Amino acid sequence: MRGAVIHAPGDIRFETLDAPELLHPTDAIIRTAVTCVCGSDLWPYRGAEPIGDPHPMGHEYVGFVEEVGSEVTSVRPGQFVVGSFATSDNTCPNCRNGFQSNCLNREFMSTCQAEYVRIPNAQGTLVATDGVPGEESWPGLLAVSDVMGTGWWAADAAEVKPGSTAVVVGDGAVGLCAVIAAKEMGAERIIAMSRHEPRQKLAVEFGATDIVTTRGEEGVAQIKELTGGIGADSVLECVGTPEAMRQALHSARPGGTIGFVGVPHEVAIDGQELFFSHVGLRGGPAPVRRYLPDLINRVLTGAINPGKVFDLTLPLEQVAEGYQAMDERRAIKTLLKP
Amino acid sequence: MRGAVIHAPGDIRFETLDAPELLHPTDAIIRTAVTCVCGSDLWPYRGAEPIGDPHPMGHEYVGFVEEVGSEVTSVRPGQFVVGSFATSDNTCPNCRNGFQSNCLNREFMSTCQAEYVRIPNAQGTLVATDGVPGEESWPGLLAVSDVMGTGWWAADAAEVKPGSTAVVVGDGAVGLCAVIAAKEMGAERIIAMSRHEPRQKLAVEFGATDIVTTRGEEGVAQIKELTGGIGADSVLECVGTPEAMRQALHSARPGGTIGFVGVPHEVAIDGQELFFSHVGLRGGPAPVRRYLPDLINRVLTGAINPGKVFDLTLPLEQVAEGYQAMDERRAIKTLLKP
């Protein structure tokens, strides 16, 4: 079979690889229906994270079950399944507490930009749909496996409530999905921070009521102006840089809450500043598995359409161009078809 | 009138001062029933905070209304009142959001170790009891004005729920009151971290089910052992040092919550560590006003007895000895009687 392999910064190749096999009785093998490139894949692509030896890439997937290990009884060959980028047994204490992305047996997916994928912890990770959904819903279901699940977690961690005001920091695919989540959770005012016109348009389509195009203290001042001078109830930080975290902290009202879902890179939070702000803070890798049944249902009923974040679709063999388009900001997110 | 004045580290004097007067129509003057020394008063006393010119001290009080400004209608002369160390108008957006200690008109109290005290924002700050409560309940009501309110906030911010496990870091008056709060909120297991026998005894009396006497990674290992290997649902951080925050972060389970109520001194939180822990974090000066009616009621009905944290009672004129006893850890907390 064939799949993407990263060799060095900027060097993604589509190569022939060994087909995955069941390694444990808890594994499943799926045939990829669609996969995609994540904003976080750009960290190593841009040389901002070490690469080491050449290795496969990708952690988002929906597909058809090909084969299951002897301990997997919840899905069977032929079914269409959605999973999370973080696998989980869904039975350990952390899973039972709703933090499946901190499962004691967690393995992060990392080989999904390929025709076939091995899924560890398949029993707890995969959710099968009723029948095979139409191809038009595959992008939405694919989004659920990571970016939509992560946007939902941002809104959940930021405690978005009906009638509240939410600010979304970051206009990547996760930020845009966070707008969807804030809207679904009943936020009355959703302020998206974005400087890119196509993303602004999508944010508005997804439910943003206001767009703030400035950043830093100027951006904060604009948020304050839109929120009666005190700041927002909830801030959804979907980037992971020190600037974005600062933006979030200064945009939240006293006693407001930040959900932060971009992996922090060199972010440190000053204890005394956080203290006097009364702002609550929670983040982490999204516990997508907790939300899967609900989000799958919302996509299949048409309540949400997060598949729209894919503004470039390529055959899987053109994966390298998919990375490049995102790196150059020509695309928000690239869908790949095997 | 007479009151405490700090001149330099270790130098508290009981002096004759001008009697306070109404400065604004929103002020009230109270005659102090009892007041006390706070753990945070020890920061300047120990030279850990700058003192500047000699100035009065104290921010905890209960007393009798002497006089009210023309805009104060909620309390009247002769009534017994309890207030917060942070005054609030109780009408601004932050107050309405429940964060009265972030009131847009907030003034921190700072002259309460005295016979008479001016209370700014009296209308929103003071809560009168029904009639004059018996003297035996004054220590409990005094505790409510700060340490008990702060312990309650620690448990609230740490999202203590019925049946949950809570760890309390810090065995000062606030930490001990945090044990009371965790118990009242239904925590099934309350682990107090304490190395001082009299404080351990009081913690157990207040509801602690376990005492951990070790600190650092050893203390964390013990917490993990007591919590099925994963850590506590809630951690109440009642100190404010980097060591205490580290203890809290490592004692919480994935997805657990920390309430931190000791003013942080040189505390910085690593964004990536917080991220991968899934731990939620909220702190700040306690919004005592939010809890006052409820906590006053709990004290007057005998449901809680936070007045027990006062293990030394002195006449106000011996305030200097009150500080010294706490500094030398001969007393948990000193009650002062004018």
XYZ file of C-alpha atoms in Angstrom:
676
model
C 0.000 0.000 0.000
C 1.016 3.615 -0.295
C 1.192 6.543 2.145
C 2.904 9.788 3.100
C 6.355 9.816 4.690
C 8.182 12.870 5.995
C 11.925 12.867 5.360
C 12.900 16.390 6.336
C 11.321 19.815 6.748
C 9.378 20.531 3.561
C 10.005 17.012 2.246
C 6.862 14.859 2.195
C 6.903 11.849 -0.151
C 4.205 9.445 -1.257
C 5.751 6.002 -0.968
C 5.067 2.311 -1.066
C 4.886 0.971 2.496
C 4.233 -2.359 4.172
C 0.526 -2.864 4.668
C -0.371 -2.620 8.356
C -1.172 -5.836 10.211
C -2.911 -6.670 13.433
C -0.243 -6.531 16.153
C -2.511 -6.963 19.167
C -5.900 -8.603 19.676
C -7.233 -5.099 20.439
C -6.248 -3.708 17.002
C -8.302 -3.130 13.910
C -7.206 -2.419 10.333
C -9.215 0.099 8.362
C -9.191 1.061 4.712
C -9.077 4.838 4.650
C -12.144 6.509 3.131
C -10.682 10.021 3.385
C -7.846 11.548 5.402
C -6.292 15.000 5.619
C -3.455 17.301 6.676
C -3.598 18.922 10.134
C -2.256 22.298 11.176
C -0.134 20.451 13.726
C 1.478 18.446 10.871
C 3.001 21.761 9.822
C 5.150 21.976 12.971
C 7.605 19.280 11.777
C 7.020 20.246 8.117
C 8.278 23.733 8.971
C 11.178 22.410 11.007
C 9.691 23.663 14.285
C 9.687 20.114 15.698
C 12.410 17.458 15.284
C 11.699 14.776 12.679
C 14.357 12.125 13.312
C 14.205 9.177 10.932
C 11.744 9.335 8.016
C 8.303 8.277 9.246
C 4.662 8.146 8.161
C 2.341 11.078 8.937
C -1.316 11.790 9.650
C -3.745 11.276 12.528
C -7.184 11.998 11.071
C -9.234 9.285 9.445
C -12.561 7.783 8.616
C -12.757 4.472 6.845
C -14.031 0.946 6.402
C -13.137 -1.800 8.824
C -11.060 -4.436 7.051
C -10.102 -6.709 9.901
C -10.378 -6.793 13.671
C -8.386 -8.460 16.426
C -9.903 -11.203 18.547
C -10.840 -8.866 21.386
C -12.641 -6.340 19.204
C -16.385 -6.944 19.267
C -17.851 -3.455 18.899
C -17.127 -3.055 15.185
C -16.930 -5.557 12.341
C -15.463 -5.706 8.838
C -17.344 -3.620 6.302
C -18.568 -0.998 8.753
C -17.832 2.680 8.258
C -16.072 4.059 11.348
C -14.942 7.351 12.850
C -12.210 7.480 15.484
C -10.105 9.951 17.379
C -6.514 11.025 16.789
C -5.884 9.704 20.326
C -6.853 6.065 20.819
C -8.402 4.972 24.092
C -9.671 1.798 25.713
C -12.675 3.781 26.996
C -12.662 1.771 30.226
C -9.761 3.122 32.338
C -10.391 5.693 35.117
C -9.346 8.609 32.914
C -11.680 7.454 30.143
C -14.527 7.015 32.608
C -13.856 10.570 33.800
C -14.342 11.734 30.210
C -10.685 12.306 29.397
C -10.198 9.559 26.837
C -7.306 11.465 25.293
C -5.498 10.784 28.588
C -6.333 7.064 28.522
C -3.835 4.977 30.454
C -3.405 2.939 27.238
C -3.459 5.910 24.891
C -1.579 5.764 21.611
C -1.563 8.793 19.355
C -2.345 8.003 15.718
C 0.478 8.875 13.337
C 0.162 6.868 10.120
C -3.216 7.950 8.712
C -2.160 9.658 5.479
C -2.168 6.215 3.906
C -4.459 3.718 2.193
C -4.671 1.413 5.206
C -4.226 2.151 8.901
C -3.841 0.086 12.050
C -6.023 1.376 14.910
C -4.857 0.399 18.414
C -7.486 0.148 21.174
C -10.069 -0.283 18.422
C -12.865 -1.356 20.761
C -12.775 1.873 22.722
C -11.727 4.146 19.880
C -13.911 3.454 16.854
C -17.551 4.401 16.490
C -19.445 2.823 13.581
C -22.150 4.732 11.743
C -25.556 3.193 10.952
C -24.861 1.944 7.449
C -22.414 3.634 5.120
C -23.028 7.380 5.018
C -23.113 9.190 1.679
C -19.782 10.475 0.416
C -20.987 14.074 0.845
C -20.829 13.600 4.641
C -17.335 12.068 4.722
C -15.527 15.419 5.042
C -17.715 16.391 8.002
C -17.162 13.041 9.699
C -13.436 13.312 9.012
C -13.433 16.752 10.674
C -15.094 15.201 13.710
C -12.092 12.878 14.198
C -9.935 15.861 15.124
C -10.611 19.520 14.285
C -14.349 19.534 15.005
C -13.840 17.450 18.130
C -11.107 19.845 19.192
C -13.228 22.923 18.515
C -15.999 21.331 20.571
C -13.580 20.694 23.413
C -12.400 24.319 23.246
C -15.961 25.507 23.759
C -16.622 22.899 26.433
C -13.411 23.709 28.350
C -14.187 27.428 28.023
C -17.623 26.714 29.541
C -19.627 28.336 26.751
C -23.202 28.752 27.939
C -26.460 29.806 26.287
C -26.606 33.570 25.937
C -22.912 34.082 26.627
C -20.182 35.877 24.715
C -17.332 33.863 23.219
C -14.091 34.953 21.593
C -12.270 32.564 19.266
C -8.526 33.164 18.945
C -7.169 31.518 15.788
C -8.820 31.166 12.390
C -7.382 27.808 11.373
C -9.625 24.794 10.926
C -9.853 24.265 14.703
C -10.737 27.916 15.348
C -13.426 27.774 12.677
C -14.832 24.571 14.168
C -14.728 26.270 17.574
C -17.095 28.890 16.145
C -19.472 26.071 15.164
C -19.245 24.643 18.684
C -19.838 27.982 20.408
C -22.878 28.522 18.214
C -24.256 25.037 18.941
C -23.757 25.596 22.682
C -25.893 28.739 22.455
C -23.389 31.597 22.624
C -25.244 34.757 21.677
C -22.209 36.681 20.558
C -19.263 34.979 18.886
C -16.258 37.148 18.121
C -13.792 35.559 15.709
C -10.288 36.992 15.516
C -9.159 36.677 11.903
C -7.153 38.644 9.384
C -7.851 36.455 6.356
C -10.912 37.212 4.294
C -11.860 33.670 3.201
C -11.607 32.519 6.822
C -13.643 35.494 8.024
C -16.369 34.530 5.554
C -16.410 30.937 6.782
C -16.420 32.095 10.414
C -19.504 34.212 9.729
C -21.134 31.331 7.870
C -20.441 29.123 10.921
C -22.036 31.617 13.334
C -19.544 34.371 14.172
C -21.391 37.623 14.913
C -18.292 39.843 14.933
C -14.867 39.750 13.327
C -11.852 41.385 14.970
C -8.957 41.849 12.550
C -6.450 43.440 14.928
C -4.169 41.629 17.362
C -2.250 42.270 20.556
C -3.349 45.124 22.789
C -5.252 46.683 19.899
C -7.199 43.471 19.468
C -7.848 43.308 23.209
C -9.147 46.882 23.180
C -11.556 45.981 20.391
C -12.786 42.918 22.301
C -13.339 45.064 25.388
C -15.298 47.564 23.328
C -17.557 44.778 22.057
C -18.099 43.335 25.555
C -19.217 46.250 27.701
C -15.667 47.051 28.735
C -15.040 43.893 30.740
C -14.182 41.132 28.263
C -15.755 37.865 27.155
C -17.307 35.107 29.229
C -15.407 32.455 27.278
C -12.265 32.505 25.175
C -11.400 29.606 22.873
C -7.626 29.661 22.304
C -6.948 27.599 19.176
C -3.321 28.438 18.359
C -0.773 27.559 21.062
C 1.656 30.486 20.886
C 2.550 32.902 23.712
C 0.877 35.725 21.757
C -2.359 33.771 21.416
C -2.412 32.877 25.113
C -1.792 36.504 26.054
C -4.591 37.533 23.712
C -6.866 35.007 25.393
C -5.984 36.039 28.952
C -6.552 39.704 28.202
C -9.785 39.104 26.299
C -11.552 37.168 29.059
C -13.650 39.036 31.596
C -12.863 38.748 35.312
C -14.069 35.270 36.197
C -14.292 34.258 32.537
C -12.920 30.966 31.252
C -10.340 29.996 28.638
C -10.309 26.703 26.797
C -6.909 26.231 25.161
C -6.516 23.540 22.550
C -3.491 24.426 20.441
C -0.446 22.525 21.728
C 1.411 25.266 23.659
C 4.825 26.113 22.295
C 6.933 28.060 24.818
C 3.865 29.292 26.685
C 4.281 30.204 30.367
C 1.470 31.640 32.436
C 2.203 34.113 35.208
C 0.521 32.880 38.386
C -0.138 36.306 39.839
C -1.657 37.663 36.636
C -3.933 34.627 36.355
C -4.828 34.995 40.037
C -5.966 38.598 39.897
C -7.869 37.990 36.657
C -10.050 35.301 38.248
C -9.898 33.621 34.843
C -10.265 29.846 34.668
C -8.073 27.857 32.344
C -8.368 24.336 30.982
C -6.862 22.756 27.912
C -5.309 19.660 26.473
C -5.621 17.201 23.636
C -9.347 17.019 22.909
C -11.195 14.041 24.408
C -12.796 13.514 21.010
C -14.098 10.067 21.908
C -16.378 11.618 24.536
C -18.078 13.695 21.845
C -18.052 11.253 18.908
C -21.608 9.855 19.057
C -23.090 13.334 19.463
C -20.940 14.986 16.800
C -21.445 12.173 14.285
C -25.168 12.631 14.774
C -24.945 16.400 14.294
C -23.058 15.917 11.029
C -25.371 13.221 9.684
C -28.501 15.232 10.525
C -26.975 18.313 8.897
C -27.055 20.358 12.104
C -23.391 21.222 11.544
C -21.212 21.127 8.466
C -17.581 21.248 9.613
C -16.508 19.581 6.339
C -16.484 23.089 4.867
C -13.095 23.704 6.470
C -11.660 21.581 3.669
C -11.131 24.088 0.886
C -8.719 21.927 -1.075
C -9.297 18.317 -2.106
C -6.489 16.268 -3.625
C -5.826 12.632 -4.433
C -3.773 11.114 -1.616
C -0.823 10.733 -3.957
C -0.572 14.552 -4.091
C -0.166 14.786 -0.324
C 3.023 16.845 -0.694
C 1.099 19.573 -2.509
C -1.522 19.380 0.257
C 1.116 20.280 2.845
C 2.589 23.009 0.712
C -0.771 24.682 0.081
C -1.455 24.832 3.824
C 2.061 25.970 4.620
C 1.669 28.846 2.148
C -1.825 29.569 3.491
C -3.345 28.874 0.088
C -5.591 26.344 1.811
C -7.202 26.217 5.253
C -7.184 22.421 5.262
C -6.469 19.769 2.657
C -8.683 16.709 2.211
C -6.918 13.662 0.751
C -8.684 10.917 -1.195
C -6.965 7.523 -1.467
C -8.936 55.686 68.740
C -6.175 53.111 68.672
C -4.948 50.609 66.126
C -2.011 48.640 64.701
C 0.614 50.328 62.534
C 3.488 48.575 60.746
C 6.734 50.538 60.712
C 9.196 47.988 59.398
C 9.574 44.207 59.140
C 8.875 42.779 62.591
C 7.831 46.183 63.932
C 4.079 46.393 64.641
C 2.980 49.124 67.065
C -0.314 49.852 68.771
C -0.844 53.592 68.363
C -3.328 56.399 68.752
C -4.798 57.239 65.352
C -7.349 59.660 63.965
C -10.813 58.155 64.201
C -12.091 57.277 60.715
C -14.763 59.525 59.211
C -17.225 59.149 56.378
C -15.402 60.269 53.230
C -18.075 59.316 50.714
C -21.866 58.954 50.900
C -21.308 55.219 50.218
C -19.139 54.724 53.338
C -20.017 53.347 56.734
C -18.085 53.477 60.000
C -18.101 50.396 62.201
C -16.939 49.782 65.726
C -14.876 46.608 65.586
C -16.308 43.675 67.547
C -13.308 41.411 66.863
C -10.520 41.465 64.297
C -7.466 39.302 63.639
C -4.099 38.746 61.986
C -4.008 37.104 58.543
C -1.328 34.845 57.101
C -0.946 37.398 54.315
C -0.124 40.085 56.922
C 3.047 38.093 57.525
C 4.409 38.855 54.038
C 5.272 42.503 54.911
C 5.936 41.552 58.543
C 8.625 39.180 57.299
C 10.017 41.710 54.857
C 8.838 39.686 51.853
C 6.759 42.644 50.630
C 7.737 46.333 50.660
C 6.216 48.399 53.473
C 6.973 52.007 52.502
C 5.734 54.578 55.012
C 4.284 53.328 58.302
C 0.627 52.392 57.761
C -2.308 50.671 59.498
C -2.864 46.937 59.009
C -5.680 44.396 58.925
C -8.487 43.444 56.558
C -10.734 41.118 58.582
C -13.568 42.461 60.676
C -16.990 42.087 62.176
C -18.553 44.905 64.118
C -21.348 47.278 64.943
C -22.462 49.958 62.531
C -21.759 53.388 64.039
C -22.644 55.680 61.189
C -23.603 55.400 57.521
C -23.281 57.723 54.515
C -26.364 59.173 52.861
C -26.439 56.526 50.116
C -26.249 53.554 52.457
C -29.714 52.138 53.106
C -29.067 48.415 53.565
C -27.585 48.644 57.061
C -28.202 51.033 59.940
C -26.424 52.103 63.132
C -26.480 49.492 65.879
C -26.575 46.482 63.546
C -23.969 43.737 63.726
C -22.335 43.320 60.315
C -19.966 40.999 58.477
C -18.075 42.160 55.380
C -15.369 41.033 53.014
C -11.709 42.009 52.900
C -12.485 43.273 49.384
C -15.268 45.848 49.256
C -17.719 45.821 46.361
C -20.728 47.800 45.151
C -22.428 44.483 44.339
C -24.045 46.041 41.258
C -21.292 46.269 38.601
C -20.979 43.608 35.870
C -18.214 41.765 37.701
C -20.270 41.690 40.906
C -23.313 40.460 38.999
C -21.126 37.722 37.543
C -20.298 36.665 41.101
C -16.786 38.091 41.206
C -17.323 40.837 43.774
C -13.654 40.767 44.674
C -13.073 42.111 41.149
C -15.707 44.871 41.551
C -15.031 47.849 39.293
C -15.153 49.979 42.468
C -13.239 47.522 44.648
C -11.147 48.790 47.528
C -9.181 46.320 49.595
C -9.588 46.787 53.354
C -6.334 47.611 55.131
C -7.076 49.347 58.470
C -9.087 46.754 60.380
C -6.745 46.001 63.292
C -8.262 49.050 65.007
C -11.157 50.086 67.209
C -13.064 51.785 64.401
C -12.967 51.180 60.661
C -14.273 52.982 57.603
C -15.944 50.600 55.131
C -16.108 51.869 51.534
C -18.939 50.581 49.305
C -20.837 49.756 52.497
C -24.145 49.107 50.755
C -22.726 46.296 48.653
C -20.178 45.037 51.140
C -21.812 44.660 54.541
C -24.317 41.990 55.505
C -26.206 42.505 58.786
C -27.158 39.573 60.975
C -30.658 39.182 62.450
C -30.101 40.802 65.821
C -26.758 40.738 67.585
C -25.308 37.224 67.610
C -23.857 35.815 70.809
C -20.177 36.483 71.401
C -19.408 32.781 71.015
C -20.198 33.050 67.296
C -18.085 36.156 66.645
C -14.886 34.212 65.857
C -16.755 32.098 63.291
C -18.314 35.150 61.686
C -14.928 36.867 61.664
C -13.449 33.843 59.881
C -16.182 34.154 57.263
C -14.958 37.661 56.354
C -11.779 36.170 54.918
C -10.304 32.732 55.678
C -13.552 30.756 55.646
C -14.765 32.654 52.578
C -11.415 31.953 50.944
C -11.487 28.264 51.831
C -14.992 28.079 50.383
C -13.807 29.733 47.192
C -10.919 27.257 46.959
C -13.383 24.370 47.030
C -15.758 26.127 44.659
C -12.992 26.990 42.157
C -11.667 23.420 42.436
C -15.184 22.179 41.586
C -15.519 19.901 44.614
C -18.531 17.656 44.074
C -20.407 15.155 46.233
C -18.520 11.873 46.422
C -15.294 13.321 45.042
C -11.736 13.276 46.347
C -10.123 16.549 47.393
C -6.543 17.368 48.351
C -5.838 20.463 50.436
C -2.335 21.907 50.054
C -1.493 24.174 52.981
C -2.447 23.815 56.633
C -2.805 27.475 57.545
C -6.163 28.931 58.555
C -7.292 29.051 54.908
C -6.264 25.455 54.243
C -8.102 24.318 57.370
C -11.210 26.254 56.303
C -10.842 24.682 52.846
C -11.221 21.293 54.555
C -14.500 22.515 56.085
C -15.670 23.683 52.655
C -14.750 20.427 50.898
C -16.632 18.519 53.572
C -19.713 20.743 53.291
C -19.675 20.321 49.493
C -19.781 16.571 49.933
C -16.259 15.408 49.188
C -16.011 11.794 50.282
C -12.274 11.765 50.750
C -10.387 14.827 51.944
C -6.619 14.565 52.051
C -4.939 17.313 54.056
C -1.222 17.902 53.567
C 0.212 18.943 56.920
C 3.364 18.422 58.931
C 2.171 20.103 62.146
C 0.354 17.982 64.680
C -2.072 20.587 66.097
C -3.089 21.500 62.564
C -3.475 17.849 61.575
C -5.819 17.403 64.547
C -7.921 20.380 63.534
C -7.976 19.198 59.907
C -9.343 15.836 61.020
C -11.870 17.554 63.278
C -12.967 19.638 60.271
C -13.441 16.564 58.075
C -10.090 15.448 56.666
C -10.088 11.678 56.099
C -6.349 11.373 55.415
C -3.239 13.294 56.383
C -0.173 13.371 54.160
C 2.912 14.589 55.977
C 5.414 14.397 53.111
C 5.972 16.987 50.412
C 7.345 17.256 46.885
C 7.478 14.128 44.758
C 7.200 11.962 47.864
C 3.988 13.761 48.791
C 2.706 13.368 45.243
C 3.479 9.630 45.324
C 1.481 9.320 48.544
C -1.469 11.205 47.036
C -1.379 8.913 43.996
C -1.354 5.880 46.238
C -4.452 7.160 48.040
C -6.287 7.916 44.785
C -6.104 4.758 42.718
C -2.900 5.841 41.025
C -4.364 8.761 39.100
C -4.631 11.705 41.511
C -7.435 13.739 43.057
C -10.527 15.192 41.416
C -9.966 18.536 43.131
C -6.927 20.205 44.630
C -7.280 23.252 46.882
C -3.989 25.186 46.759
C -3.930 27.464 49.816
C -0.322 28.652 49.904
C 0.892 30.562 46.855
C 4.467 29.345 46.444
C 5.954 27.596 43.383
C 6.363 24.408 45.478
C 2.696 24.435 46.485
C 1.534 24.982 42.900
C 3.758 22.154 41.686
C 2.366 19.952 44.440
C -1.151 20.855 43.319
C -0.507 20.236 39.615
C 1.035 16.842 40.274
C -1.648 15.805 42.759
C -4.612 16.403 40.449
C -5.854 13.594 38.245
C -6.006 14.061 34.472
C -8.963 16.374 33.991
C -9.033 17.314 37.678
C -9.354 20.889 38.865
C -7.220 23.172 41.004
C -8.572 26.118 42.973
C -5.670 28.344 44.004
C -6.271 30.988 46.615
C -2.899 31.884 48.095
C -1.557 35.022 46.382
C 1.075 33.541 44.021
C 4.606 34.648 44.715
C 6.911 33.942 41.750
C 4.667 31.204 40.416
C 4.826 30.456 36.683
C 2.834 27.666 35.083
C 4.235 25.790 32.098
C 1.636 25.840 29.332
C 2.589 22.486 27.861
C 2.571 20.704 31.206
C -0.844 22.139 32.038
C -2.065 21.172 28.559
C -1.130 17.518 28.724
C -2.458 17.217 32.283
C -5.971 18.312 31.246
C -6.093 19.995 34.652
C -8.313 23.051 35.074
C -7.091 25.988 37.070
C -8.914 28.918 38.629
C -7.924 31.216 41.457
C -7.962 34.729 42.740
C -8.985 36.820 45.716
C -12.073 35.083 47.108
C -15.420 36.607 46.104
C -16.430 36.400 49.764
C -19.460 38.638 49.279
C -21.038 35.992 47.042
C -20.921 33.489 49.885
C -21.635 35.741 52.892
C -25.355 35.092 53.458
C -24.879 31.341 53.141
C -21.740 31.168 55.302
C -23.170 33.446 58.005
C -26.128 31.105 58.152
C -23.924 28.021 58.401
C -21.991 29.586 61.294
C -25.085 30.771 63.169
C -26.814 27.389 62.807
C -23.669 25.618 63.980
C -23.250 23.661 60.739
C -19.646 24.846 60.602
C -17.304 26.206 63.223
C -14.414 27.931 61.447
C -13.787 30.072 64.530
C -11.693 27.166 65.812
C -8.818 28.300 63.608
C -8.221 31.022 66.206
C -5.994 29.299 68.714
C -4.735 32.485 70.314
C -6.894 35.339 71.620
C -5.334 38.616 72.702
C -6.507 42.099 73.544
C -6.074 44.311 70.478
C -3.361 46.274 72.273
C -1.190 43.146 72.174
C -1.389 42.959 68.383
C 2.414 42.871 68.082
C 2.512 39.640 70.081
C -0.267 38.317 67.835
C 1.941 38.765 64.782
C 4.975 37.305 66.486
C 3.135 34.192 67.623
C 1.971 33.506 64.071
C 5.367 34.294 62.599
C 6.963 31.771 64.968
C 4.169 29.269 64.232
C 3.156 29.256 67.901
C -0.341 30.176 66.717
C -2.376 29.263 63.626
C -4.315 32.514 63.785
C -4.626 35.298 66.355
C -7.974 36.799 67.337
C -7.821 40.386 68.605
C -10.378 41.924 70.964
C -10.650 45.711 71.089
